[in-house]
């Protein structure tokens, strides 16, 4: 087992160590929730100030041209593309992951008109199911769980590359090939993998993801939608807003879809939220993703190794089958996590019994992981979580 | 006709005059595009700084509880409600007008299952049509123009209170009653009326609107959706994301809609864009809407009166039938508007031939309107717009 000095040495030789300096991290906190909301990039406040004061305040409606607001959904899409194995003109930014799912599943259903089944996965983040359920009910489709393993009558399959609770990672190329061999379309949700490892959705039909987790785009920053170029000419955007029109400023009476990825834009971008994401993507241009993955694996192995058998693991033991968070089960997971947070180690709890620790490799140090695991062991060993002040549920956990 | 001194006197006695001081308005510009993008509230930059540095940077994921992010869609909805004649628990904020239209029309269609027609209006802003067309195509519905005047087989009627081009204002109570008497549901788009006059959608079934125009919520600030309480128990949100779930943090496999307006929330709010809107709504708490409307009418009469017959009017002559912008037609409207902007008077152009002047009564002075009209007359009289530098189209106008 590594000791603390060895962790300090690993930090000193970490090729990603300088990225930590680009983020604001509160004093006295070990932040293991970067998989839920990423940290603030140090230069983001100035980018926001510029968007608010110089662009909105100074240029007013002219900002749509002069500040590049109009093209944000596509320019930011092109900046995200390299992070998911996509090329220019394949990704559009805007709205939320839920809404991007509605667009992708609707489009996939229209591309496979004879098939009236959509497959989801009980392990998807619930909004993925919920969106599929709402759409399927509206269209009269069946929703089937992936565990049934039958795709030959399926229009679309929506799976997550990394499980939001357990961190289990799917074999994207293998699953994509299997689904497509059965004639179904593959939609990947990469919310819990993008920015934590190299992602490659280029063989998939569609992909969706959020930008406020490992990408550090800010609370509620806009989501993205990848559409494989082979579908861009035929896929229908059911949310056929003016931003996806071939000539939005002609104010024609009839919807006429744009060519290319612009067709999947819906409407006016949330400019201020886009500005923060734009700042976050400045950092990503310089991140070597293979080094990021190597560090993520090393941090995960360190944390899991230190915890040992003090907690029941919920994540796969094989780091190749794991994303960048590690999870454990505890029947009193909620007070355990609150006791831990009270001691400066911030993870999160996912009902009913999951303790989740996000290991954002861009700004987390080996020594942070070491200290977090030691604190966790102390909380468990001394049963500090039994204090009644940790029992009361907060509104959001 | 009023002269400039009389305008200065009207400004001096204007009961709304102090509101102008609450907005940042660039030097040397008369801004008549507040109906497209409202001006920056003077205290909004500090609110954004707080959201970015103190909340995101300082509280990180804790901001969902401690900074009130989680409840923003409902708390901001309750702040908007009084501006549209609605009560608490009737308005939810989030996403875009286009997406709110998709929700409202979908829900209305489900509430009127035997009727397979949706009525829209060629005078709606195009995204309204486009969204209806995309949804109708997906569901196999017919889209009919309101000019046909037949509602007895119609599920939902989507109309704009104020025409985005001409400023023509509908008689909301009369139209609502007529549509509902035919058994159809009434959906109002109040994008071009909210924040310009008292709006009352309380008799309607649904209403949608944006917040970046007269409400000054910032570029691409989130939209709102009103759902009449009589429908809240039965209406289905087809965009059934986790934010509309009865217990979002239980992570249940099945979607179970929340009671009340929360059911119409979709997913994670764009927090930074919400923060700017929140700042803008601080101002609206103090605005007497009847005085706002009186000033809007007076500004419109002043502008139309000064322009006289120098341009063909596109707006109704009767101020009661007009919103808060006035519009004119000119075959070379684009270069005319560019020549005007070059002289510090910012209006906008809407294809094919509409010159549009938004008269935001909260921060516009009588003397601004006077000076703008005189400049317009000079551009027309001296044919200054014939300069070839004004002919080239910009990407966004």
Short mmCIF file of C-alpha atoms in Angstrom, two decimals, chain A residues 112-279:
data_model
loop_
_atom_site.label_atom_id
_atom_site.label_comp_id
_atom_site.label_asym_id
_atom_site.label_seq_id
_atom_site.Cartn_x
_atom_site.Cartn_y
_atom_site.Cartn_z
CA UNK A 112 -36.38 2.86 -38.27
CA UNK A 113 -40.09 3.24 -39.04
CA UNK A 114 -41.02 -0.44 -38.87
CA UNK A 115 -39.69 -0.92 -35.35
CA UNK A 116 -41.75 0.22 -32.38
CA UNK A 117 -39.41 -0.60 -29.49
CA UNK A 118 -36.84 1.56 -27.70
CA UNK A 119 -34.34 -0.09 -25.36
CA UNK A 120 -33.13 1.66 -22.23
CA UNK A 121 -31.15 0.39 -19.25
CA UNK A 122 -32.20 0.32 -15.61
CA UNK A 123 -28.65 1.50 -14.92
CA UNK A 124 -29.06 4.68 -16.95
CA UNK A 125 -29.44 7.89 -15.00
CA UNK A 126 -33.21 8.03 -14.39
CA UNK A 127 -33.86 11.04 -16.63
CA UNK A 128 -32.77 8.90 -19.58
CA UNK A 129 -35.52 6.38 -18.84
CA UNK A 130 -38.03 9.03 -18.03
CA UNK A 131 -37.49 10.82 -21.31
CA UNK A 132 -37.74 7.54 -23.22
CA UNK A 133 -40.93 6.66 -21.33
CA UNK A 134 -42.54 10.02 -22.08
CA UNK A 135 -41.71 9.83 -25.76
CA UNK A 136 -42.67 6.16 -26.11
CA UNK A 137 -46.01 6.77 -24.46
CA UNK A 138 -46.65 9.65 -26.84
CA UNK A 139 -45.76 7.56 -29.92
CA UNK A 140 -47.24 4.26 -28.77
CA UNK A 141 -43.85 2.54 -28.53
CA UNK A 142 -42.71 -0.20 -26.19
CA UNK A 143 -39.82 0.46 -23.78
CA UNK A 144 -37.66 -2.59 -23.15
CA UNK A 145 -34.82 -3.06 -20.71
CA UNK A 146 -31.43 -3.89 -22.19
CA UNK A 147 -31.19 -6.92 -19.89
CA UNK A 148 -33.62 -8.72 -22.23
CA UNK A 149 -30.83 -8.66 -24.82
CA UNK A 150 -33.15 -8.65 -27.87
CA UNK A 151 -32.58 -5.94 -30.50
CA UNK A 152 -33.97 -7.40 -33.75
CA UNK A 153 -37.24 -5.44 -33.51
CA UNK A 154 -35.70 -2.39 -31.84
CA UNK A 155 -35.45 1.11 -33.31
CA UNK A 156 -32.97 2.58 -30.85
CA UNK A 157 -30.88 1.59 -27.85
CA UNK A 158 -29.95 4.22 -25.26
CA UNK A 159 -27.11 3.25 -22.93
CA UNK A 160 -24.63 5.07 -20.70
CA UNK A 161 -20.94 4.58 -21.26
CA UNK A 162 -20.36 4.87 -17.50
CA UNK A 163 -22.97 3.99 -14.87
CA UNK A 164 -23.77 7.10 -12.80
CA UNK A 165 -23.93 5.06 -9.61
CA UNK A 166 -21.43 2.24 -9.80
CA UNK A 167 -18.99 3.68 -12.31
CA UNK A 168 -19.25 0.52 -14.42
CA UNK A 169 -17.97 1.21 -17.91
CA UNK A 170 -19.46 -0.34 -21.05
CA UNK A 171 -17.43 -1.66 -23.94
CA UNK A 172 -18.59 0.98 -26.42
CA UNK A 173 -17.23 -0.57 -29.66
CA UNK A 174 -18.50 -4.06 -28.83
CA UNK A 175 -22.00 -2.97 -27.75
CA UNK A 176 -22.34 -0.54 -30.64
CA UNK A 177 -21.48 -3.25 -33.14
CA UNK A 178 -23.88 -5.74 -31.57
CA UNK A 179 -26.78 -3.30 -31.52
CA UNK A 180 -26.17 -2.13 -35.08
CA UNK A 181 -25.78 -5.71 -36.34
CA UNK A 182 -29.37 -6.26 -35.18
CA UNK A 183 -30.48 -3.27 -37.27
CA UNK A 184 -31.06 -0.94 -34.32
CA UNK A 185 -29.53 2.50 -33.85
CA UNK A 186 -27.10 3.12 -31.00
CA UNK A 187 -27.36 6.21 -28.79
CA UNK A 188 -24.68 6.70 -26.14
CA UNK A 189 -25.03 8.88 -23.08
CA UNK A 190 -21.48 9.98 -22.23
CA UNK A 191 -22.33 12.29 -19.30
CA UNK A 192 -20.14 10.28 -16.91
CA UNK A 193 -17.24 9.61 -19.27
CA UNK A 194 -16.60 12.78 -21.28
CA UNK A 195 -13.75 14.71 -19.70
CA UNK A 196 -12.68 11.72 -17.62
CA UNK A 197 -11.17 9.57 -20.39
CA UNK A 198 -10.88 9.45 -24.16
CA UNK A 199 -14.40 8.82 -25.50
CA UNK A 200 -15.10 7.62 -29.02
CA UNK A 201 -18.69 7.66 -30.23
CA UNK A 202 -17.75 7.85 -33.91
CA UNK A 203 -19.26 4.44 -34.67
CA UNK A 204 -22.49 5.26 -32.84
CA UNK A 205 -25.53 6.79 -34.49
CA UNK A 206 -26.14 9.49 -31.87
CA UNK A 207 -24.60 10.52 -28.59
CA UNK A 208 -25.61 12.94 -25.85
CA UNK A 209 -23.72 14.34 -22.92
CA UNK A 210 -23.58 17.07 -20.37
CA UNK A 211 -20.83 19.59 -19.79
CA UNK A 212 -21.14 20.49 -16.12
CA UNK A 213 -19.46 17.37 -14.74
CA UNK A 214 -15.87 16.57 -15.72
CA UNK A 215 -15.91 19.30 -18.39
CA UNK A 216 -16.37 22.02 -15.73
CA UNK A 217 -18.81 24.10 -17.78
CA UNK A 218 -20.65 25.44 -14.72
CA UNK A 219 -23.94 24.64 -13.00
CA UNK A 220 -26.51 23.65 -15.61
CA UNK A 221 -24.18 24.39 -18.53
CA UNK A 222 -25.65 23.31 -21.87
CA UNK A 223 -25.64 19.73 -23.14
CA UNK A 224 -24.45 18.41 -26.50
CA UNK A 225 -25.80 16.14 -29.19
CA UNK A 226 -23.66 14.19 -31.63
CA UNK A 227 -25.24 13.08 -34.91
CA UNK A 228 -23.27 10.71 -37.09
CA UNK A 229 -22.73 12.31 -40.53
CA UNK A 230 -24.36 9.32 -42.20
CA UNK A 231 -27.69 10.38 -40.66
CA UNK A 232 -27.45 14.13 -40.98
CA UNK A 233 -29.27 14.32 -44.31
CA UNK A 234 -32.19 12.08 -43.29
CA UNK A 235 -32.59 12.47 -39.56
CA UNK A 236 -35.56 14.56 -38.45
CA UNK A 237 -35.31 16.99 -35.54
CA UNK A 238 -38.74 16.78 -33.91
CA UNK A 239 -37.86 19.94 -31.96
CA UNK A 240 -37.87 21.82 -35.24
CA UNK A 241 -37.20 25.32 -33.97
CA UNK A 242 -36.03 28.30 -35.94
CA UNK A 243 -32.35 27.72 -35.12
CA UNK A 244 -32.42 24.50 -37.17
CA UNK A 245 -34.05 26.16 -40.16
CA UNK A 246 -32.12 26.38 -43.44
CA UNK A 247 -32.54 30.16 -43.44
CA UNK A 248 -33.62 31.32 -39.97
CA UNK A 249 -33.75 34.98 -40.84
CA UNK A 250 -35.90 34.56 -43.93
CA UNK A 251 -38.87 34.11 -41.56
CA UNK A 252 -40.49 31.61 -43.90
CA UNK A 253 -43.85 30.11 -42.97
CA UNK A 254 -42.67 26.52 -43.45
CA UNK A 255 -39.92 24.66 -41.61
CA UNK A 256 -37.11 23.72 -43.97
CA UNK A 257 -34.29 21.92 -42.16
CA UNK A 258 -30.74 23.16 -42.42
CA UNK A 259 -28.14 20.85 -43.89
CA UNK A 260 -25.65 19.33 -41.51
CA UNK A 261 -25.56 19.46 -37.74
CA UNK A 262 -27.26 22.87 -37.58
CA UNK A 263 -30.52 21.05 -38.24
CA UNK A 264 -30.37 19.77 -34.66
CA UNK A 265 -30.12 23.20 -33.09
CA UNK A 266 -33.50 24.17 -31.62
CA UNK A 267 -33.60 27.78 -30.54
CA UNK A 268 -31.84 30.76 -29.02
CA UNK A 269 -28.80 29.66 -26.98
CA UNK A 270 -28.49 30.52 -23.28
CA UNK A 271 -25.57 32.84 -23.98
CA UNK A 272 -24.29 33.37 -20.43
CA UNK A 273 -24.25 29.65 -19.70
CA UNK A 274 -22.47 29.12 -23.01
CA UNK A 275 -19.83 31.69 -22.03
CA UNK A 276 -18.80 29.69 -18.96
CA UNK A 277 -18.61 26.51 -21.00
CA UNK A 278 -16.51 28.30 -23.58
CA UNK A 279 -14.03 29.22 -20.85
#
